[in-house]
Amino acid sequence: MINVLVVDDDFMVARLHSKLVERVPGFTVVGEARTGAEALALVAALRPDLVLLDIYLPDMSGLEVLRELRADEDSDVDVLVITAAREAETVRGALRGGAVHYIIKPFDPPVLAERLRDYARRAQELAAIAVPGQDDVDRVFGAGASRTPPRLPKGLSEQTAQLIRDTLAALDPAQDLSAAECAVRSGLSRVSARRYLEYFVSTRQVGVRLRYGATGRPERRYHWSAPSA
């Protein structure tokens, strides 16, 4: 579970962001802060994994909060900026401060959900890598995303692969499908659909979420995660 601290001076906005976070599997909100000083105090007390940080705070800039967090050797918290600030210098400041992403208000709820899923995916990838190679580092940092996709393995056709791509890409960002559901939508057998889905998972074009039931193995749910062309 990824623990999140929400920082925004507007009570209603903070509560809305908290609700959006709680809807994303694997994330929970451990606190809310209205000021920069309160944010720093709660980071020290609660030790969240991620802070959703506004720039416009009543006592200090969110960039100041970010700098203080980075200056604290005991703090390893990540920061995702959510703000109405559109100045290029503010964006550069967030980037220099190590923010994992920058979302401009107002935004559609699926945008935040997708950024959180990206954050969780990167965290999982880093945790699974003992000694990263260059390809591992490029994948985590998002480099090389525009490279030509790898050639399909023997036995897989480009036409069917495109059918699976289109089926998943047509979903809303928060939606996913099981192999059986994907098979029904694409007109394939469940075995064929699963084979293509697992291939796309291996090439990082498709992400997997696990849905746990009362008994048995968790169901694998697939969603398109490759960047749009």
PDB file of C-alpha atoms in Angstrom:
ATOM      1  CA  MET A   1       0.000   0.000   0.000  1.00  0.00           C
ATOM      2  CA  ILE A   2       1.336   3.437  -0.987  1.00  0.00           C
ATOM      3  CA  ASN A   3       0.671   6.076   1.682  1.00  0.00           C
ATOM      4  CA  VAL A   4      -0.202   9.553   0.406  1.00  0.00           C
ATOM      5  CA  LEU A   5      -0.261  12.986   2.056  1.00  0.00           C
ATOM      6  CA  VAL A   6      -2.472  15.577   0.321  1.00  0.00           C
ATOM      7  CA  VAL A   7      -1.372  19.218   0.622  1.00  0.00           C
ATOM      8  CA  ASP A   8      -3.741  21.978  -0.497  1.00  0.00           C
ATOM      9  CA  ASP A   9      -4.910  25.141   1.254  1.00  0.00           C
ATOM     10  CA  ASP A  10      -8.470  24.655  -0.019  1.00  0.00           C
ATOM     11  CA  PHE A  11     -10.313  22.181   2.204  1.00  0.00           C
ATOM     12  CA  MET A  12     -12.735  21.083  -0.508  1.00  0.00           C
ATOM     13  CA  VAL A  13      -9.998  20.595  -3.091  1.00  0.00           C
ATOM     14  CA  ALA A  14      -7.911  18.573  -0.647  1.00  0.00           C
ATOM     15  CA  ARG A  15     -10.889  16.378   0.169  1.00  0.00           C
ATOM     16  CA  LEU A  16     -11.629  15.858  -3.543  1.00  0.00           C
ATOM     17  CA  HIS A  17      -8.021  14.859  -4.233  1.00  0.00           C
ATOM     18  CA  SER A  18      -8.118  12.480  -1.282  1.00  0.00           C
ATOM     19  CA  LYS A  19     -11.220  10.784  -2.656  1.00  0.00           C
ATOM     20  CA  LEU A  20      -9.607  10.433  -6.078  1.00  0.00           C
ATOM     21  CA  VAL A  21      -6.513   8.856  -4.525  1.00  0.00           C
ATOM     22  CA  GLU A  22      -8.569   6.403  -2.476  1.00  0.00           C
ATOM     23  CA  ARG A  23     -10.264   5.165  -5.659  1.00  0.00           C
ATOM     24  CA  VAL A  24      -6.945   3.938  -7.085  1.00  0.00           C
ATOM     25  CA  PRO A  25      -6.102   0.414  -5.891  1.00  0.00           C
ATOM     26  CA  GLY A  26      -2.929   0.262  -3.845  1.00  0.00           C
ATOM     27  CA  PHE A  27      -3.110   3.862  -2.558  1.00  0.00           C
ATOM     28  CA  THR A  28      -4.391   5.267   0.733  1.00  0.00           C
ATOM     29  CA  VAL A  29      -4.463   8.809   2.143  1.00  0.00           C
ATOM     30  CA  VAL A  30      -2.811   9.102   5.562  1.00  0.00           C
ATOM     31  CA  GLY A  31      -3.328  12.837   6.068  1.00  0.00           C
ATOM     32  CA  GLU A  32      -4.119  16.276   4.684  1.00  0.00           C
ATOM     33  CA  ALA A  33      -2.250  19.554   5.203  1.00  0.00           C
ATOM     34  CA  ARG A  34      -3.373  23.120   4.560  1.00  0.00           C
ATOM     35  CA  THR A  35      -0.022  24.941   4.886  1.00  0.00           C
ATOM     36  CA  GLY A  36       3.597  24.327   4.026  1.00  0.00           C
ATOM     37  CA  ALA A  37       4.599  24.121   7.691  1.00  0.00           C
ATOM     38  CA  GLU A  38       1.873  21.585   8.385  1.00  0.00           C
ATOM     39  CA  ALA A  39       2.960  19.579   5.344  1.00  0.00           C
ATOM     40  CA  LEU A  40       6.565  19.383   6.589  1.00  0.00           C
ATOM     41  CA  ALA A  41       5.415  18.411  10.077  1.00  0.00           C
ATOM     42  CA  LEU A  42       3.108  15.677   8.769  1.00  0.00           C
ATOM     43  CA  VAL A  43       5.784  14.274   6.473  1.00  0.00           C
ATOM     44  CA  ALA A  44       8.065  13.941   9.492  1.00  0.00           C
ATOM     45  CA  ALA A  45       5.324  12.396  11.632  1.00  0.00           C
ATOM     46  CA  LEU A  46       3.545  10.143   9.119  1.00  0.00           C
ATOM     47  CA  ARG A  47       6.387   9.209   6.760  1.00  0.00           C
ATOM     48  CA  PRO A  48       4.200   9.011   3.625  1.00  0.00           C
ATOM     49  CA  ASP A  49       5.538   7.535   0.409  1.00  0.00           C
ATOM     50  CA  LEU A  50       4.085  10.272  -1.776  1.00  0.00           C
ATOM     51  CA  VAL A  51       2.975  13.892  -1.290  1.00  0.00           C
ATOM     52  CA  LEU A  52       0.434  15.561  -3.587  1.00  0.00           C
ATOM     53  CA  LEU A  53       1.691  19.125  -3.298  1.00  0.00           C
ATOM     54  CA  ASP A  54       0.051  22.412  -4.255  1.00  0.00           C
ATOM     55  CA  ILE A  55       2.312  25.359  -5.113  1.00  0.00           C
ATOM     56  CA  TYR A  56       0.093  28.143  -3.780  1.00  0.00           C
ATOM     57  CA  LEU A  57       0.123  27.790   0.016  1.00  0.00           C
ATOM     58  CA  PRO A  58      -0.596  30.559   2.540  1.00  0.00           C
ATOM     59  CA  ASP A  59       2.730  30.498   4.389  1.00  0.00           C
ATOM     60  CA  MET A  60       5.286  29.399   1.791  1.00  0.00           C
ATOM     61  CA  SER A  61       5.544  28.222  -1.783  1.00  0.00           C
ATOM     62  CA  GLY A  62       5.148  24.564  -2.549  1.00  0.00           C
ATOM     63  CA  LEU A  63       8.583  24.795  -4.179  1.00  0.00           C
ATOM     64  CA  GLU A  64       9.999  25.832  -0.793  1.00  0.00           C
ATOM     65  CA  VAL A  65       8.337  22.802   0.754  1.00  0.00           C
ATOM     66  CA  LEU A  66       9.885  20.640  -1.942  1.00  0.00           C
ATOM     67  CA  ARG A  67      13.350  22.129  -1.340  1.00  0.00           C
ATOM     68  CA  GLU A  68      13.087  21.560   2.409  1.00  0.00           C
ATOM     69  CA  LEU A  69      12.031  17.968   1.885  1.00  0.00           C
ATOM     70  CA  ARG A  70      15.012  17.395  -0.389  1.00  0.00           C
ATOM     71  CA  ALA A  71      17.364  19.056   2.112  1.00  0.00           C
ATOM     72  CA  ASP A  72      16.232  16.656   4.840  1.00  0.00           C
ATOM     73  CA  GLU A  73      18.546  13.651   4.703  1.00  0.00           C
ATOM     74  CA  ASP A  74      16.025  11.573   6.641  1.00  0.00           C
ATOM     75  CA  SER A  75      13.238  12.181   4.114  1.00  0.00           C
ATOM     76  CA  ASP A  76      12.869   9.929   1.077  1.00  0.00           C
ATOM     77  CA  VAL A  77       9.309  10.972   0.222  1.00  0.00           C
ATOM     78  CA  ASP A  78       8.310  11.500  -3.408  1.00  0.00           C
ATOM     79  CA  VAL A  79       6.344  14.551  -4.534  1.00  0.00           C
ATOM     80  CA  LEU A  80       3.711  14.914  -7.240  1.00  0.00           C
ATOM     81  CA  VAL A  81       2.808  18.561  -7.842  1.00  0.00           C
ATOM     82  CA  ILE A  82      -0.865  19.450  -8.411  1.00  0.00           C
ATOM     83  CA  THR A  83      -1.339  23.161  -8.949  1.00  0.00           C
ATOM     84  CA  ALA A  84      -2.845  25.956 -11.010  1.00  0.00           C
ATOM     85  CA  ALA A  85       0.643  27.456 -11.432  1.00  0.00           C
ATOM     86  CA  ARG A  86       1.524  27.465 -15.132  1.00  0.00           C
ATOM     87  CA  GLU A  87       4.723  29.547 -15.091  1.00  0.00           C
ATOM     88  CA  ALA A  88       7.606  27.857 -16.860  1.00  0.00           C
ATOM     89  CA  GLU A  89       9.967  28.717 -14.015  1.00  0.00           C
ATOM     90  CA  THR A  90       7.671  26.990 -11.530  1.00  0.00           C
ATOM     91  CA  VAL A  91       7.588  23.878 -13.680  1.00  0.00           C
ATOM     92  CA  ARG A  92      11.391  23.975 -13.957  1.00  0.00           C
ATOM     93  CA  GLY A  93      11.655  24.412 -10.202  1.00  0.00           C
ATOM     94  CA  ALA A  94       9.508  21.359  -9.610  1.00  0.00           C
ATOM     95  CA  LEU A  95      11.603  19.370 -12.072  1.00  0.00           C
ATOM     96  CA  ARG A  96      14.870  20.497 -10.452  1.00  0.00           C
ATOM     97  CA  GLY A  97      13.408  19.596  -7.069  1.00  0.00           C
ATOM     98  CA  GLY A  98      12.773  16.028  -8.186  1.00  0.00           C
ATOM     99  CA  ALA A  99       8.982  16.036  -8.498  1.00  0.00           C
ATOM    100  CA  VAL A 100       7.794  12.793 -10.082  1.00  0.00           C
ATOM    101  CA  HIS A 101       5.158  14.645 -12.132  1.00  0.00           C
ATOM    102  CA  TYR A 102       3.319  17.958 -12.500  1.00  0.00           C
ATOM    103  CA  ILE A 103      -0.470  18.176 -12.971  1.00  0.00           C
ATOM    104  CA  ILE A 104      -2.089  21.501 -13.827  1.00  0.00           C
ATOM    105  CA  LYS A 105      -5.481  22.364 -12.311  1.00  0.00           C
ATOM    106  CA  PRO A 106      -8.181  21.920 -13.346  1.00  0.00           C
ATOM    107  CA  PHE A 107      -7.716  18.373 -14.566  1.00  0.00           C
ATOM    108  CA  ASP A 108      -9.914  15.392 -15.365  1.00  0.00           C
ATOM    109  CA  PRO A 109      -9.941  12.752 -12.571  1.00  0.00           C
ATOM    110  CA  PRO A 110      -8.532   9.997 -14.835  1.00  0.00           C
ATOM    111  CA  VAL A 111      -5.366  12.086 -15.248  1.00  0.00           C
ATOM    112  CA  LEU A 112      -4.485  11.780 -11.569  1.00  0.00           C
ATOM    113  CA  ALA A 113      -5.416   8.094 -11.525  1.00  0.00           C
ATOM    114  CA  GLU A 114      -3.105   7.404 -14.450  1.00  0.00           C
ATOM    115  CA  ARG A 115      -0.213   9.341 -12.884  1.00  0.00           C
ATOM    116  CA  LEU A 116      -0.632   7.366  -9.669  1.00  0.00           C
ATOM    117  CA  ARG A 117      -0.641   4.081 -11.553  1.00  0.00           C
ATOM    118  CA  ASP A 118       2.513   5.155 -13.397  1.00  0.00           C
ATOM    119  CA  TYR A 119       4.131   5.987 -10.063  1.00  0.00           C
ATOM    120  CA  ALA A 120       3.178   2.608  -8.600  1.00  0.00           C
ATOM    121  CA  ARG A 121       4.467   0.797 -11.685  1.00  0.00           C
ATOM    122  CA  ARG A 122       7.847   2.546 -11.491  1.00  0.00           C
ATOM    123  CA  ALA A 123       8.093   1.797  -7.776  1.00  0.00           C
ATOM    124  CA  GLN A 124       7.394  -1.880  -8.426  1.00  0.00           C
ATOM    125  CA  GLU A 125       9.938  -2.015 -11.237  1.00  0.00           C
ATOM    126  CA  LEU A 126      12.636  -0.411  -9.094  1.00  0.00           C
ATOM    127  CA  ALA A 127      11.906  -2.764  -6.224  1.00  0.00           C
ATOM    128  CA  ALA A 128      12.259  -5.758  -8.534  1.00  0.00           C
ATOM    129  CA  ILE A 129      15.613  -4.676 -10.018  1.00  0.00           C
ATOM    130  CA  ALA A 130      18.695  -5.721  -8.051  1.00  0.00           C
ATOM    131  CA  VAL A 131      21.351  -4.355 -10.426  1.00  0.00           C
ATOM    132  CA  PRO A 132      19.722  -2.204 -13.138  1.00  0.00           C
ATOM    133  CA  GLY A 133      21.001  -2.200 -16.681  1.00  0.00           C
ATOM    134  CA  GLN A 134      20.605   0.690 -19.098  1.00  0.00           C
ATOM    135  CA  ASP A 135      17.355  -0.710 -20.515  1.00  0.00           C
ATOM    136  CA  ASP A 136      15.944  -0.950 -16.972  1.00  0.00           C
ATOM    137  CA  VAL A 137      16.936   2.655 -16.231  1.00  0.00           C
ATOM    138  CA  ASP A 138      15.525   3.907 -19.554  1.00  0.00           C
ATOM    139  CA  ARG A 139      12.227   2.145 -18.871  1.00  0.00           C
ATOM    140  CA  VAL A 140      11.878   3.578 -15.364  1.00  0.00           C
ATOM    141  CA  PHE A 141      12.765   7.100 -16.482  1.00  0.00           C
ATOM    142  CA  GLY A 142      10.557   6.859 -19.564  1.00  0.00           C
ATOM    143  CA  ALA A 143      13.382   7.161 -22.083  1.00  0.00           C
ATOM    144  CA  GLY A 144      13.056   5.397 -25.381  1.00  0.00           C
ATOM    145  CA  ALA A 145       9.248   5.403 -25.260  1.00  0.00           C
ATOM    146  CA  SER A 146       9.075   6.430 -28.906  1.00  0.00           C
ATOM    147  CA  ARG A 147      11.256   3.608 -30.140  1.00  0.00           C
ATOM    148  CA  THR A 148       9.805   1.094 -32.597  1.00  0.00           C
ATOM    149  CA  PRO A 149       8.050  -1.732 -30.710  1.00  0.00           C
ATOM    150  CA  PRO A 150       9.883  -5.075 -30.754  1.00  0.00           C
ATOM    151  CA  ARG A 151       9.054  -7.544 -33.505  1.00  0.00           C
ATOM    152  CA  LEU A 152       6.279  -9.974 -32.656  1.00  0.00           C
ATOM    153  CA  PRO A 153       7.327 -13.489 -31.615  1.00  0.00           C
ATOM    154  CA  LYS A 154       6.755 -16.392 -33.979  1.00  0.00           C
ATOM    155  CA  GLY A 155       3.101 -17.437 -34.044  1.00  0.00           C
ATOM    156  CA  LEU A 156       1.701 -13.951 -33.337  1.00  0.00           C
ATOM    157  CA  SER A 157       0.301 -11.844 -36.176  1.00  0.00           C
ATOM    158  CA  GLU A 158       0.403  -8.074 -36.451  1.00  0.00           C
ATOM    159  CA  GLN A 159      -3.275  -7.952 -37.447  1.00  0.00           C
ATOM    160  CA  THR A 160      -4.396  -9.756 -34.301  1.00  0.00           C
ATOM    161  CA  ALA A 161      -1.974  -7.761 -32.166  1.00  0.00           C
ATOM    162  CA  GLN A 162      -3.502  -4.553 -33.510  1.00  0.00           C
ATOM    163  CA  LEU A 163      -6.972  -5.880 -32.677  1.00  0.00           C
ATOM    164  CA  ILE A 164      -5.910  -6.369 -29.051  1.00  0.00           C
ATOM    165  CA  ARG A 165      -4.281  -2.925 -28.992  1.00  0.00           C
ATOM    166  CA  ASP A 166      -7.452  -1.297 -30.289  1.00  0.00           C
ATOM    167  CA  THR A 167      -9.610  -3.193 -27.801  1.00  0.00           C
ATOM    168  CA  LEU A 168      -7.571  -2.018 -24.820  1.00  0.00           C
ATOM    169  CA  ALA A 169      -6.924   1.494 -26.128  1.00  0.00           C
ATOM    170  CA  ALA A 170     -10.683   2.036 -26.440  1.00  0.00           C
ATOM    171  CA  LEU A 171     -11.102   1.661 -22.677  1.00  0.00           C
ATOM    172  CA  ASP A 172     -11.303   4.609 -20.295  1.00  0.00           C
ATOM    173  CA  PRO A 173      -8.018   5.088 -18.351  1.00  0.00           C
ATOM    174  CA  ALA A 174      -9.531   3.622 -15.177  1.00  0.00           C
ATOM    175  CA  GLN A 175     -10.940   0.528 -16.934  1.00  0.00           C
ATOM    176  CA  ASP A 176      -9.349  -2.853 -17.433  1.00  0.00           C
ATOM    177  CA  LEU A 177     -10.313  -6.243 -18.864  1.00  0.00           C
ATOM    178  CA  SER A 178      -9.725  -9.867 -18.013  1.00  0.00           C
ATOM    179  CA  ALA A 179      -8.445 -12.173 -20.760  1.00  0.00           C
ATOM    180  CA  ALA A 180     -11.937 -13.617 -21.118  1.00  0.00           C
ATOM    181  CA  GLU A 181     -13.549 -10.173 -21.450  1.00  0.00           C
ATOM    182  CA  CYS A 182     -10.907  -9.104 -23.970  1.00  0.00           C
ATOM    183  CA  ALA A 183     -11.577 -12.279 -25.959  1.00  0.00           C
ATOM    184  CA  VAL A 184     -15.303 -11.505 -26.151  1.00  0.00           C
ATOM    185  CA  ARG A 185     -14.720  -7.902 -27.279  1.00  0.00           C
ATOM    186  CA  SER A 186     -12.095  -8.824 -29.870  1.00  0.00           C
ATOM    187  CA  GLY A 187     -13.751 -11.990 -31.165  1.00  0.00           C
ATOM    188  CA  LEU A 188     -10.798 -14.221 -30.259  1.00  0.00           C
ATOM    189  CA  SER A 189     -10.516 -17.316 -28.130  1.00  0.00           C
ATOM    190  CA  ARG A 190      -9.593 -16.758 -24.491  1.00  0.00           C
ATOM    191  CA  VAL A 191      -6.302 -18.615 -25.003  1.00  0.00           C
ATOM    192  CA  SER A 192      -5.325 -16.429 -27.976  1.00  0.00           C
ATOM    193  CA  ALA A 193      -6.324 -13.206 -26.229  1.00  0.00           C
ATOM    194  CA  ARG A 194      -4.317 -14.120 -23.136  1.00  0.00           C
ATOM    195  CA  ARG A 195      -1.251 -14.975 -25.226  1.00  0.00           C
ATOM    196  CA  TYR A 196      -1.254 -11.559 -26.880  1.00  0.00           C
ATOM    197  CA  LEU A 197      -2.010  -9.788 -23.619  1.00  0.00           C
ATOM    198  CA  GLU A 198       0.887 -11.465 -21.844  1.00  0.00           C
ATOM    199  CA  TYR A 199       3.179 -10.589 -24.753  1.00  0.00           C
ATOM    200  CA  PHE A 200       2.191  -6.930 -24.409  1.00  0.00           C
ATOM    201  CA  VAL A 201       2.799  -7.161 -20.657  1.00  0.00           C
ATOM    202  CA  SER A 202       6.327  -8.466 -21.329  1.00  0.00           C
ATOM    203  CA  THR A 203       7.023  -5.484 -23.615  1.00  0.00           C
ATOM    204  CA  ARG A 204       5.613  -2.976 -21.067  1.00  0.00           C
ATOM    205  CA  GLN A 205       2.816  -1.890 -23.407  1.00  0.00           C
ATOM    206  CA  VAL A 206       0.107  -3.368 -21.194  1.00  0.00           C
ATOM    207  CA  GLY A 207      -0.169  -3.165 -17.432  1.00  0.00           C
ATOM    208  CA  VAL A 208      -1.697  -5.710 -15.078  1.00  0.00           C
ATOM    209  CA  ARG A 209      -3.829  -5.186 -12.001  1.00  0.00           C
ATOM    210  CA  LEU A 210      -4.714  -8.067  -9.715  1.00  0.00           C
ATOM    211  CA  ARG A 211      -8.302  -8.464  -8.517  1.00  0.00           C
ATOM    212  CA  TYR A 212      -8.554 -10.608  -5.416  1.00  0.00           C
ATOM    213  CA  GLY A 213     -11.665 -12.673  -4.794  1.00  0.00           C
ATOM    214  CA  ALA A 214     -12.799 -14.681  -1.802  1.00  0.00           C
ATOM    215  CA  THR A 215     -10.924 -17.820  -2.885  1.00  0.00           C
ATOM    216  CA  GLY A 216      -8.471 -18.984  -5.504  1.00  0.00           C
ATOM    217  CA  ARG A 217      -5.847 -17.106  -7.462  1.00  0.00           C
ATOM    218  CA  PRO A 218      -6.291 -13.379  -8.151  1.00  0.00           C
ATOM    219  CA  GLU A 219      -7.709 -12.442 -11.534  1.00  0.00           C
ATOM    220  CA  ARG A 220      -5.335 -10.667 -13.897  1.00  0.00           C
ATOM    221  CA  ARG A 221      -6.857  -7.464 -15.304  1.00  0.00           C
ATOM    222  CA  TYR A 222      -5.212  -5.777 -18.281  1.00  0.00           C
ATOM    223  CA  HIS A 223      -5.040  -2.110 -19.309  1.00  0.00           C
ATOM    224  CA  TRP A 224      -3.174  -0.303 -22.090  1.00  0.00           C
ATOM    225  CA  SER A 225      -0.199   1.612 -20.665  1.00  0.00           C
ATOM    226  CA  ALA A 226       1.945   2.415 -23.717  1.00  0.00           C
ATOM    227  CA  PRO A 227       2.046   6.107 -24.696  1.00  0.00           C
ATOM    228  CA  SER A 228      -0.240   7.189 -27.509  1.00  0.00           C
ATOM    229  CA  ALA A 229       1.332   7.659 -30.893  1.00  0.00           C
TER     230      ALA A 229
END
